[in-house]
XYZ file of C-alpha atoms in Angstrom:
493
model
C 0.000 0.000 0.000
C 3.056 2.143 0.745
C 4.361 1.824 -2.648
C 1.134 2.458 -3.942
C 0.826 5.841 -2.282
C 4.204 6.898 -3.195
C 3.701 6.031 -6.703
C 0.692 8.449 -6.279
C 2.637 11.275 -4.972
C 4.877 10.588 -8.001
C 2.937 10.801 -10.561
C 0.844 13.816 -9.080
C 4.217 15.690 -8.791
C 4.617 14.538 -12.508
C 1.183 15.511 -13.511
C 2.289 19.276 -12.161
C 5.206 19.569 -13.833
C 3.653 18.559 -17.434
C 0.877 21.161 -16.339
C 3.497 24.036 -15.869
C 5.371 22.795 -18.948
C 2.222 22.614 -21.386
C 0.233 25.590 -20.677
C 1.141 26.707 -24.172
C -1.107 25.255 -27.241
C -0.463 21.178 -27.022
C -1.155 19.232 -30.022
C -2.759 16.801 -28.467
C -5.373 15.928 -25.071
C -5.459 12.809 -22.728
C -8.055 11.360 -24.634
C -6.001 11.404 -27.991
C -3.026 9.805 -26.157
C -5.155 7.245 -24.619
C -6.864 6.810 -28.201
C -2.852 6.203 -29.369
C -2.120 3.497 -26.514
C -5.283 1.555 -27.352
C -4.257 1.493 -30.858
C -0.227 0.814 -29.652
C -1.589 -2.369 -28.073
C -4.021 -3.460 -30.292
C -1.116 -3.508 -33.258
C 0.397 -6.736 -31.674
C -3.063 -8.696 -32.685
C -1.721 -7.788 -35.938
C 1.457 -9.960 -35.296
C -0.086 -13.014 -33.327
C 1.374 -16.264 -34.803
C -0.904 -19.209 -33.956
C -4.071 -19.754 -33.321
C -6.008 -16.576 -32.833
C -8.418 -16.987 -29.327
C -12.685 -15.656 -30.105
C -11.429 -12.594 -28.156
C -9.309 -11.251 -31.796
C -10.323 -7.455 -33.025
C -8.352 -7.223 -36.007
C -10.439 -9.847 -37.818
C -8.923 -9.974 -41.128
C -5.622 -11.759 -39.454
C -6.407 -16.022 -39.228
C -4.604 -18.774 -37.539
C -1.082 -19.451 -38.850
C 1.700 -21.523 -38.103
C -0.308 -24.154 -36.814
C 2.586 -26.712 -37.081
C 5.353 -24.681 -35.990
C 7.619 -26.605 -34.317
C 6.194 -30.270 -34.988
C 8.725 -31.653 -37.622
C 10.796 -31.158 -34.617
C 8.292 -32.677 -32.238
C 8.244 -29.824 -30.156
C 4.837 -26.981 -30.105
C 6.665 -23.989 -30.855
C 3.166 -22.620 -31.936
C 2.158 -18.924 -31.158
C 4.596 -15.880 -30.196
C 4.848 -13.012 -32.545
C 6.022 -11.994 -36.560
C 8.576 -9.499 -35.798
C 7.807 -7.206 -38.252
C 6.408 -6.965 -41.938
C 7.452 -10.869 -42.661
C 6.224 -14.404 -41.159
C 9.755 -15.491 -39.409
C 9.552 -15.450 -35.461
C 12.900 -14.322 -34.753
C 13.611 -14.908 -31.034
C 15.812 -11.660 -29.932
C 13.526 -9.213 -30.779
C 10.297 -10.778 -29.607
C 12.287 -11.336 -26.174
C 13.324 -7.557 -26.164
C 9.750 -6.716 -27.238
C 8.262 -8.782 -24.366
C 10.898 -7.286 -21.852
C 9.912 -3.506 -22.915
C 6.210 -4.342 -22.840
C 6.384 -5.945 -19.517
C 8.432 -2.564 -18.174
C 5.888 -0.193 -19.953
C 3.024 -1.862 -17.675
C 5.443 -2.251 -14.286
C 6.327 1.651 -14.626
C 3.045 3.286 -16.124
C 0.288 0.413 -15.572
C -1.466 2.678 -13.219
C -1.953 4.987 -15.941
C -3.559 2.577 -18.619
C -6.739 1.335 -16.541
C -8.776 0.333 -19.380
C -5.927 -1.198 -20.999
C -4.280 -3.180 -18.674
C -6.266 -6.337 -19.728
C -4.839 -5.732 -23.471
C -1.519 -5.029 -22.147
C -1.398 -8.366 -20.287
C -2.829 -10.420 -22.914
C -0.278 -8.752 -25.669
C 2.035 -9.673 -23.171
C 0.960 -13.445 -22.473
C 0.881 -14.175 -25.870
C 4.344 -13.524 -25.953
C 5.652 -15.295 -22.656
C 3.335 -18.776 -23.431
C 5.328 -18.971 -26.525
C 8.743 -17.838 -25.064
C 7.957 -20.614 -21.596
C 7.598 -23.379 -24.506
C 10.580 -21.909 -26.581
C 12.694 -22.517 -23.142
C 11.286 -25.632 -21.176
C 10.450 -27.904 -24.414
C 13.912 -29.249 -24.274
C 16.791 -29.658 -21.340
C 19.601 -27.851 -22.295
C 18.130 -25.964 -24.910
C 16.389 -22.896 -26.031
C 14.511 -22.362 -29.479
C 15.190 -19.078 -30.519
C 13.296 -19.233 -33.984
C 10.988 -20.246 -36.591
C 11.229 -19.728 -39.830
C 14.262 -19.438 -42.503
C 14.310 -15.938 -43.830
C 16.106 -16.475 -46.818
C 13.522 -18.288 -47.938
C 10.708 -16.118 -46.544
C 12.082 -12.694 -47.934
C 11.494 -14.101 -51.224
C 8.050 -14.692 -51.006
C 5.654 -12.062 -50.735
C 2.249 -14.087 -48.673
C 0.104 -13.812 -45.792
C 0.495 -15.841 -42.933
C -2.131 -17.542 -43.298
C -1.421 -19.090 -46.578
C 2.754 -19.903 -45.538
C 4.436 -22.706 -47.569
C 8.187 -21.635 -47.107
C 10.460 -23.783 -44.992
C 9.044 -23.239 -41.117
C 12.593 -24.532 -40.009
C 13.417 -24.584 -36.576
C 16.378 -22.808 -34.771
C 18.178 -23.558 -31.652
C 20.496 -22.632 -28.952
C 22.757 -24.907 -27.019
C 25.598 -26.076 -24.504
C 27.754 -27.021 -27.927
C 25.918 -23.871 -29.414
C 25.229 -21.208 -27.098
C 23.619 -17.938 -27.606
C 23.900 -15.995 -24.613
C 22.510 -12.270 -26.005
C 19.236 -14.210 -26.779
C 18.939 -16.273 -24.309
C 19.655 -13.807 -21.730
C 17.170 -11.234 -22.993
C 14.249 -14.873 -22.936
C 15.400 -14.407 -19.176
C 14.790 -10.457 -19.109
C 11.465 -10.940 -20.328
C 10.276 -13.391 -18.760
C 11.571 -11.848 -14.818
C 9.893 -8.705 -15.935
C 6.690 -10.162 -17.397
C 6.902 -12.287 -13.573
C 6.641 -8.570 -12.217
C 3.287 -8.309 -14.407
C 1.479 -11.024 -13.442
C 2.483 -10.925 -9.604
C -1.094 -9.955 -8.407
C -3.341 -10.833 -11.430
C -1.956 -14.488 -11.671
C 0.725 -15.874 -8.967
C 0.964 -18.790 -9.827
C 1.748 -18.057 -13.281
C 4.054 -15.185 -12.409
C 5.868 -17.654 -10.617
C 6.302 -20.327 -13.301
C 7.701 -17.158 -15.160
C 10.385 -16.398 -12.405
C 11.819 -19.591 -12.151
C 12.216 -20.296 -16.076
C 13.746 -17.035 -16.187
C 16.454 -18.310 -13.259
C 17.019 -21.664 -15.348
C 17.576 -19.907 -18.813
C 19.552 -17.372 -17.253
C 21.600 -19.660 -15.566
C 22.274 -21.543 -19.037
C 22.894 -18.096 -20.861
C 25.823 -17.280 -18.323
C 27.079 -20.703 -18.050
C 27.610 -21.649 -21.944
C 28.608 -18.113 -23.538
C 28.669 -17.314 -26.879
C 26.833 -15.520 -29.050
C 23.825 -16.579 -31.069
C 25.156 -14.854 -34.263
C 27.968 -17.045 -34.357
C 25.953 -20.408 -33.272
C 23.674 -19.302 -35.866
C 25.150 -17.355 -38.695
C 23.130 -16.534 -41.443
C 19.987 -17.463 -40.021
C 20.343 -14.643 -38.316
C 22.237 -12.642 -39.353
C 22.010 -9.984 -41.295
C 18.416 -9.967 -40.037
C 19.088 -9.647 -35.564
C 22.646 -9.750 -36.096
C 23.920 -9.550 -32.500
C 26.370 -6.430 -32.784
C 27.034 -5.745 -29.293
C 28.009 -8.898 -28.426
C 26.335 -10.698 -25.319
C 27.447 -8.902 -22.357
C 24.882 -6.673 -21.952
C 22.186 -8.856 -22.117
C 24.050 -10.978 -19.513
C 24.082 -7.765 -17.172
C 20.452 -7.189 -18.541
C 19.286 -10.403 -17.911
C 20.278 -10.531 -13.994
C 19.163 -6.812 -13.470
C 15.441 -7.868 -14.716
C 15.738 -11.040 -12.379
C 17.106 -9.150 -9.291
C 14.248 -6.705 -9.772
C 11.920 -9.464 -10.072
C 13.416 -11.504 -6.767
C 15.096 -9.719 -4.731
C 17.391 -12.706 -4.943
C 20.585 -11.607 -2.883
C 22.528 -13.684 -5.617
C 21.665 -11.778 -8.354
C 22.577 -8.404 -6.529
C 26.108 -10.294 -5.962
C 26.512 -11.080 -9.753
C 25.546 -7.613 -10.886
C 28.513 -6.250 -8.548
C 30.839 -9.217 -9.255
C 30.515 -8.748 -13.133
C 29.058 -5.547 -13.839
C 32.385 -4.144 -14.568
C 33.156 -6.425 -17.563
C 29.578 -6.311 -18.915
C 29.418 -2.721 -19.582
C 28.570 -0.997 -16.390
C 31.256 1.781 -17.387
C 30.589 1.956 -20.616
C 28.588 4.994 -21.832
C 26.334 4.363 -25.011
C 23.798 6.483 -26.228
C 20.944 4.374 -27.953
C 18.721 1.235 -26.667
C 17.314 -1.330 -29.385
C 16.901 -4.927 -29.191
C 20.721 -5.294 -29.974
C 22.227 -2.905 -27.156
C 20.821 -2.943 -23.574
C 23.575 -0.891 -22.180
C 21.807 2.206 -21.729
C 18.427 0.055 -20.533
C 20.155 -1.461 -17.784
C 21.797 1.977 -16.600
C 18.527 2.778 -16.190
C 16.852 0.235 -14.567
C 19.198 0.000 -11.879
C 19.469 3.476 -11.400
C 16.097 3.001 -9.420
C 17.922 1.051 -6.559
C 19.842 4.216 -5.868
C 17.835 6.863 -6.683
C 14.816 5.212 -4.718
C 16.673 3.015 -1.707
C 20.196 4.977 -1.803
C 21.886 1.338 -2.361
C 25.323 2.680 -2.748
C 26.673 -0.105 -4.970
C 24.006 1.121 -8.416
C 25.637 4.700 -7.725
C 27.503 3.986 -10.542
C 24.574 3.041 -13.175
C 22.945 6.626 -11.649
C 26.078 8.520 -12.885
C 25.887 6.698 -16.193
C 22.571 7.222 -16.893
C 23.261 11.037 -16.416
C 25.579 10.577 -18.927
C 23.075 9.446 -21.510
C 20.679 11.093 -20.764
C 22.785 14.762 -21.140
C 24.065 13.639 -24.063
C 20.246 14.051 -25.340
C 19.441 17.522 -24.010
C 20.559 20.259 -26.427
C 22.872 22.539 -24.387
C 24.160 20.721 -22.084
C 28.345 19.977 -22.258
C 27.957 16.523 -23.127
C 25.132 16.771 -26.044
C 25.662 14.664 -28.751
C 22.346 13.643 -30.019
C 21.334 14.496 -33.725
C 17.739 15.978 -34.132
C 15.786 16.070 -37.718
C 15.218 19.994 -38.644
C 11.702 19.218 -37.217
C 12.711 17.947 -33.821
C 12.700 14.313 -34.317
C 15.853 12.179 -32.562
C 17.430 10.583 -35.086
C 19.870 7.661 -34.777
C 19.658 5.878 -38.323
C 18.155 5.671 -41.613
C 16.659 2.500 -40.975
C 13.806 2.075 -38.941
C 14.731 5.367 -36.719
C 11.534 5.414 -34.621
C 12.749 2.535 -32.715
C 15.154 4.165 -31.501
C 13.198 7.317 -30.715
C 10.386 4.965 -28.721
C 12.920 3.847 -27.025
C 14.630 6.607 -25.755
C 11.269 8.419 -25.207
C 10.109 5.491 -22.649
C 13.810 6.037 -21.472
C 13.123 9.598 -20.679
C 9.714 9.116 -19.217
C 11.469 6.653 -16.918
C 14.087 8.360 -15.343
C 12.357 11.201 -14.935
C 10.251 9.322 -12.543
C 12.668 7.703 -10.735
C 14.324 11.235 -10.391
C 10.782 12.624 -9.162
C 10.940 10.102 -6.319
C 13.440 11.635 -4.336
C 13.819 15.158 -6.144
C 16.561 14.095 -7.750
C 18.326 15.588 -10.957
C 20.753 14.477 -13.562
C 24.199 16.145 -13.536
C 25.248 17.313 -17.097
C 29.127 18.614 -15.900
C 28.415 22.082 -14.156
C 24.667 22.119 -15.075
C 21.818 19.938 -13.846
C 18.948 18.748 -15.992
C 15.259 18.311 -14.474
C 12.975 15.685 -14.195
C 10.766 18.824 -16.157
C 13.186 18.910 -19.087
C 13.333 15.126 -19.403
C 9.167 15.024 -19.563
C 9.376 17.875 -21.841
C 11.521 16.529 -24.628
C 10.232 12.985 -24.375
C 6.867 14.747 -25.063
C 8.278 16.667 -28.357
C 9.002 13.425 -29.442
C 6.134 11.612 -28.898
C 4.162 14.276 -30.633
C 6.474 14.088 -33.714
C 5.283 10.564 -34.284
C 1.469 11.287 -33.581
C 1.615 13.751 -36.285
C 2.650 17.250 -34.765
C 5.652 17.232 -36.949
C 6.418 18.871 -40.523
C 4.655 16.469 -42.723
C 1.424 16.579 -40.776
C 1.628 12.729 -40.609
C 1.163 10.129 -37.801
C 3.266 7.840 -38.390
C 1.220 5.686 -36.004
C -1.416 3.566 -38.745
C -4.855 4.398 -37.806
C -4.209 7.101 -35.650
C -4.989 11.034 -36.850
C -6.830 12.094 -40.668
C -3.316 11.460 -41.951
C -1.365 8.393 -41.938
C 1.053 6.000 -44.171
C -1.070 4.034 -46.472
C 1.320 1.457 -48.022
C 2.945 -0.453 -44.921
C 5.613 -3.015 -45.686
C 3.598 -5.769 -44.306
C 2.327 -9.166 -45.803
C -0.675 -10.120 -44.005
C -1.856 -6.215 -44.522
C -1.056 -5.519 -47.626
C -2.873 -8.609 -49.405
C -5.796 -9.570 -49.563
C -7.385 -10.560 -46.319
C -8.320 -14.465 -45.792
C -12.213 -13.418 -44.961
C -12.260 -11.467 -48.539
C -10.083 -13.685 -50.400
C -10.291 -17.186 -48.908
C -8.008 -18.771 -52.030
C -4.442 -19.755 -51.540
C -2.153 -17.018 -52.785
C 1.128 -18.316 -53.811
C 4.384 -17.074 -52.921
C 5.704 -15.471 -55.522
C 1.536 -14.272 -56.931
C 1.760 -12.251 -54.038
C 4.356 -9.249 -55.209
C 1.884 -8.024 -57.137
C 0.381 -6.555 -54.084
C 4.065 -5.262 -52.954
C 4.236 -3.219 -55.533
C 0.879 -2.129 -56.293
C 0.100 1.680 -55.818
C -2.969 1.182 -54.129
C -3.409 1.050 -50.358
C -3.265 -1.551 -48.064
C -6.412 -3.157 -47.634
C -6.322 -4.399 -44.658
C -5.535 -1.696 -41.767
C -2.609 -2.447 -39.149
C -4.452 -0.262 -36.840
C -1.728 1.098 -33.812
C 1.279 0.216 -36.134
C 4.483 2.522 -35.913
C 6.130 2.789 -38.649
C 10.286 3.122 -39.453
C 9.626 6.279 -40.024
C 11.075 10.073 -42.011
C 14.833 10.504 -42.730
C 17.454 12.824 -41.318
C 15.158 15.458 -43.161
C 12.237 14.733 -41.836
C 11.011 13.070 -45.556
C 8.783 10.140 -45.638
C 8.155 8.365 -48.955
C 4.719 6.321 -48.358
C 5.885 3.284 -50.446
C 5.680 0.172 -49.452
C 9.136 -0.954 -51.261
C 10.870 1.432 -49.000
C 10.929 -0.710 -45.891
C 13.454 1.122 -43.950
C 10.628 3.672 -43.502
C 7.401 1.719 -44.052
C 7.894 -1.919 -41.602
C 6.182 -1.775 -38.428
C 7.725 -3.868 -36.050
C 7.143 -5.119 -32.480
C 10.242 -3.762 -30.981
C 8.428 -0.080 -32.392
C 5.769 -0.422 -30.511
C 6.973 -1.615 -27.140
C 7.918 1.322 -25.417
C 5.612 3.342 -26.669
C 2.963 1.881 -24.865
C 4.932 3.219 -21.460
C 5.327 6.488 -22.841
C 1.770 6.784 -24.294
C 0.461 5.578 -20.784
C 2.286 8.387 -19.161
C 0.660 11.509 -20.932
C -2.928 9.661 -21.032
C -2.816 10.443 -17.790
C -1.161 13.688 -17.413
């Protein structure tokens, strides 16, 4: 009850602070951004692999993957398409599930009508992910799917006849980064379903311990164990250290497991706790986990994650124009920009980030230090805000780049099941290589990915609507994530 009360006070001192900040014209009201996070969470019905429960709203998506996993003799059916194709790629739904999960532990007060989607959007990930990790001792199945072959067909899900091989980590083949991050989600999603389902929360916990456990004790990197499976696709780039760090953080949180606490201070120095990086994606956790253990310093003074609260002021100045240590690049329009390829992630990412911090620095009055200057828990709301507005359509285009959301929005999304014919309109097979027609037709998508974010507009703040351009056009999971935190947040301020 405590807690509850001082998450209160919190968020009313928040709520003030947005007040005093937005008292100039703001593009948008509560009931827009709760109109956003409906549609933020409602996107992942979109993605649902498997067999889709009475309770599905976007009804032109039908069961697929129905067999996933059987040639193996293992159920590896459900879990989520990453993105615009029908491969379930492990590391990124992990990361997806693990920024979900931390979107409803930080801001589930704020979503009250949509905590029930939340959890579900959230379940349908960890069912998958619990079968993915206890189907076989010793072993973790990271994904379905060859995307080779995929990527050269162009066809719903529901209609798949490429290859649904299966993919695998081991003792003889580890893939720490991956399964590490399984372990990150599945200790946060524990935090989730603590008081709406125990017993399940539970189950979550200790499968998180056991594939945590493997991750650390046969290390190596999935990229290697996996090659070109993988790679180029969820190539792991930063190696596996941070997910390691990651991965414990997310289970000490979760426990309160003395042991965990021990490892972070035992091996946080060769994982990355000194390290300052300045972006968080499903490849790089470094910044996340600076973050997330801030909170044991900021909130309970625990001397030892002083450390990850100096870091985190690092990243976070390096975002604030002005400051000694900014380093950030901003489009002309305002936008954060980090890449030409699916930038929004990145921005989502950083926004929920901002939100974040600035909440754990609210609990205790805190600030971050930026060399001789100190930044506010105010200026950290305020710029996450500019950037959520930039993808809701308060930008230069006049476009949301959020499907379904605002009078203006991208009409050809790089995405199969949306862009073809839906199964309830079109109920004959449509081959694999019939379907590029559709890819490269001018017309709209027919079927609407409603709550979909896209990659979004260039260093110039240029969008082309085309659905060839997929650096700009795919939606993805990872997108959304994080956005449902930060979209939770101004709902209710």
């Amino acid at each position: 009850m405590a807690s509850a009360t001082k998450y209160s006070m919190v968020m009313q001192i928040l709520s003030l602070i947005l007040c005093l900040l937005t008292l100039s014209c703001s593009a948008f009201t509560s009931k827009d951004y709760a109109d956003a996070l409906a549609k933020s969470i409602l996107f992942y019905e979109g993605q649902r692999s498997g067999k889709l429960p009475s309770s599905q709203r976007l009804t032109w998506r039908g069961d697929s993957g129905l067999s996933d996993g059987s040639s193996y003799h293992v159920d590896l059916v459900g879990g989520y398409y990453d993105a615009g194709d029908n491969v379930k790629f492990g590391l990124p739904m992990a990361f997806t599930t693990t920024l979900l999960a931390w979107s409803v532990i930080e801001f589930g007060n704020s979503m009250p009508s949509q905590i029930g989607n939340a959890r579900a959007a959230i379940r349908w990930s960890t069912d998958y992910l619990l079968k993915a990790a206890t189907a076989t001792p010793g072993t973790l199945y990271v994904q379905v799917g060859d995307p080779n072959m995929d990527h050269k067909c162009w066809e719903r899900p529901e209609d798949m006849d490429t290859p649904r091989n299966v993919y695998k980590v081991s003792k003889q083949n580890p893939g720490s980064d991956v399964a590490a991050e399984t372990a990150a989600a599945l200790a946060a999603a524990s935090i989730v379903f603590k008081d709406s389902d125990p017993s399940y929360s539970t189950k979550l916990l200790q499968t998180a311990m056991k594939v945590f456990d493997f991750a650390d004790s046969y290390r190596g990197s999935y990229s290697d164990s996996l090659s070109s499976v993988v790679c180029p696709f969820y190539c792991s780039y930063s190696g596996y250290h941070d997910e390691l760090l990651w991965g414990a953080s997310w289970i000490h949180r979760a426990s309160n497991n003395a042991s965990y606490l021990a490892y972070i201070q035992s091996n946080g120095q060769t994982m990355g706790a000194d390290d300052d990086d300045y972006s968080f994606s499903w490849d790089d956790k470094r910044a996340g986990t600076k973050v997330l253990l801030s909170k044991d310093f900021l909130e309970k003074n625990t001397e030892e994650f002083q450390l990850y609260k100096r870091h985190s002021d690092n990243y976070i100045c390096s975002l604030i124009p002005g400051t000694s240590s900014f380093q950030a690049q901003y489009t002309p329009g305002g936008l954060f920009y980090k890449g030409s390829e699916s930038n929004l992630q990145y921005v989502t990412s950083t926004a929920f980030l901002l939100l974040t911090y600035a909440k754990y620095l609210s609990s205790n009055g805190g600030s971050a230090s930026c060399g001789t200057s100190t930044v506010t828990a105010e200026r950290l709301i305020s710029l996450a805000k500019k950037q959520v507005d930039y993808i809701l359509g308060d930008n230069p285009a006049k476009m949301s780049y959020m499907v379904g959301f605002g009078d203006k929005y991208p009409q050809h999304v790089h995405h199969r099941g949306s862009s073809l014919p839906s199964v309830r309109t079109h109920p004959d097979h449509i081959a694999c290589s019939n379907g590029f027609q559709y890819l490269y037709s001018a017309s709209p998508n027919p079927n609407v990915l409603v709550g979909a974010i896209l990659g979004g507009p260039n260093n110039r703040d240029s969008f082309a609507d085309d659905r060839n351009n997929y650096q700009q056009s795919e939606p993805a999971t990872y997108i959304n994530a994080p956005f449902v935190g930060a979209l939770a947040f101004f709902s209710a301020n």
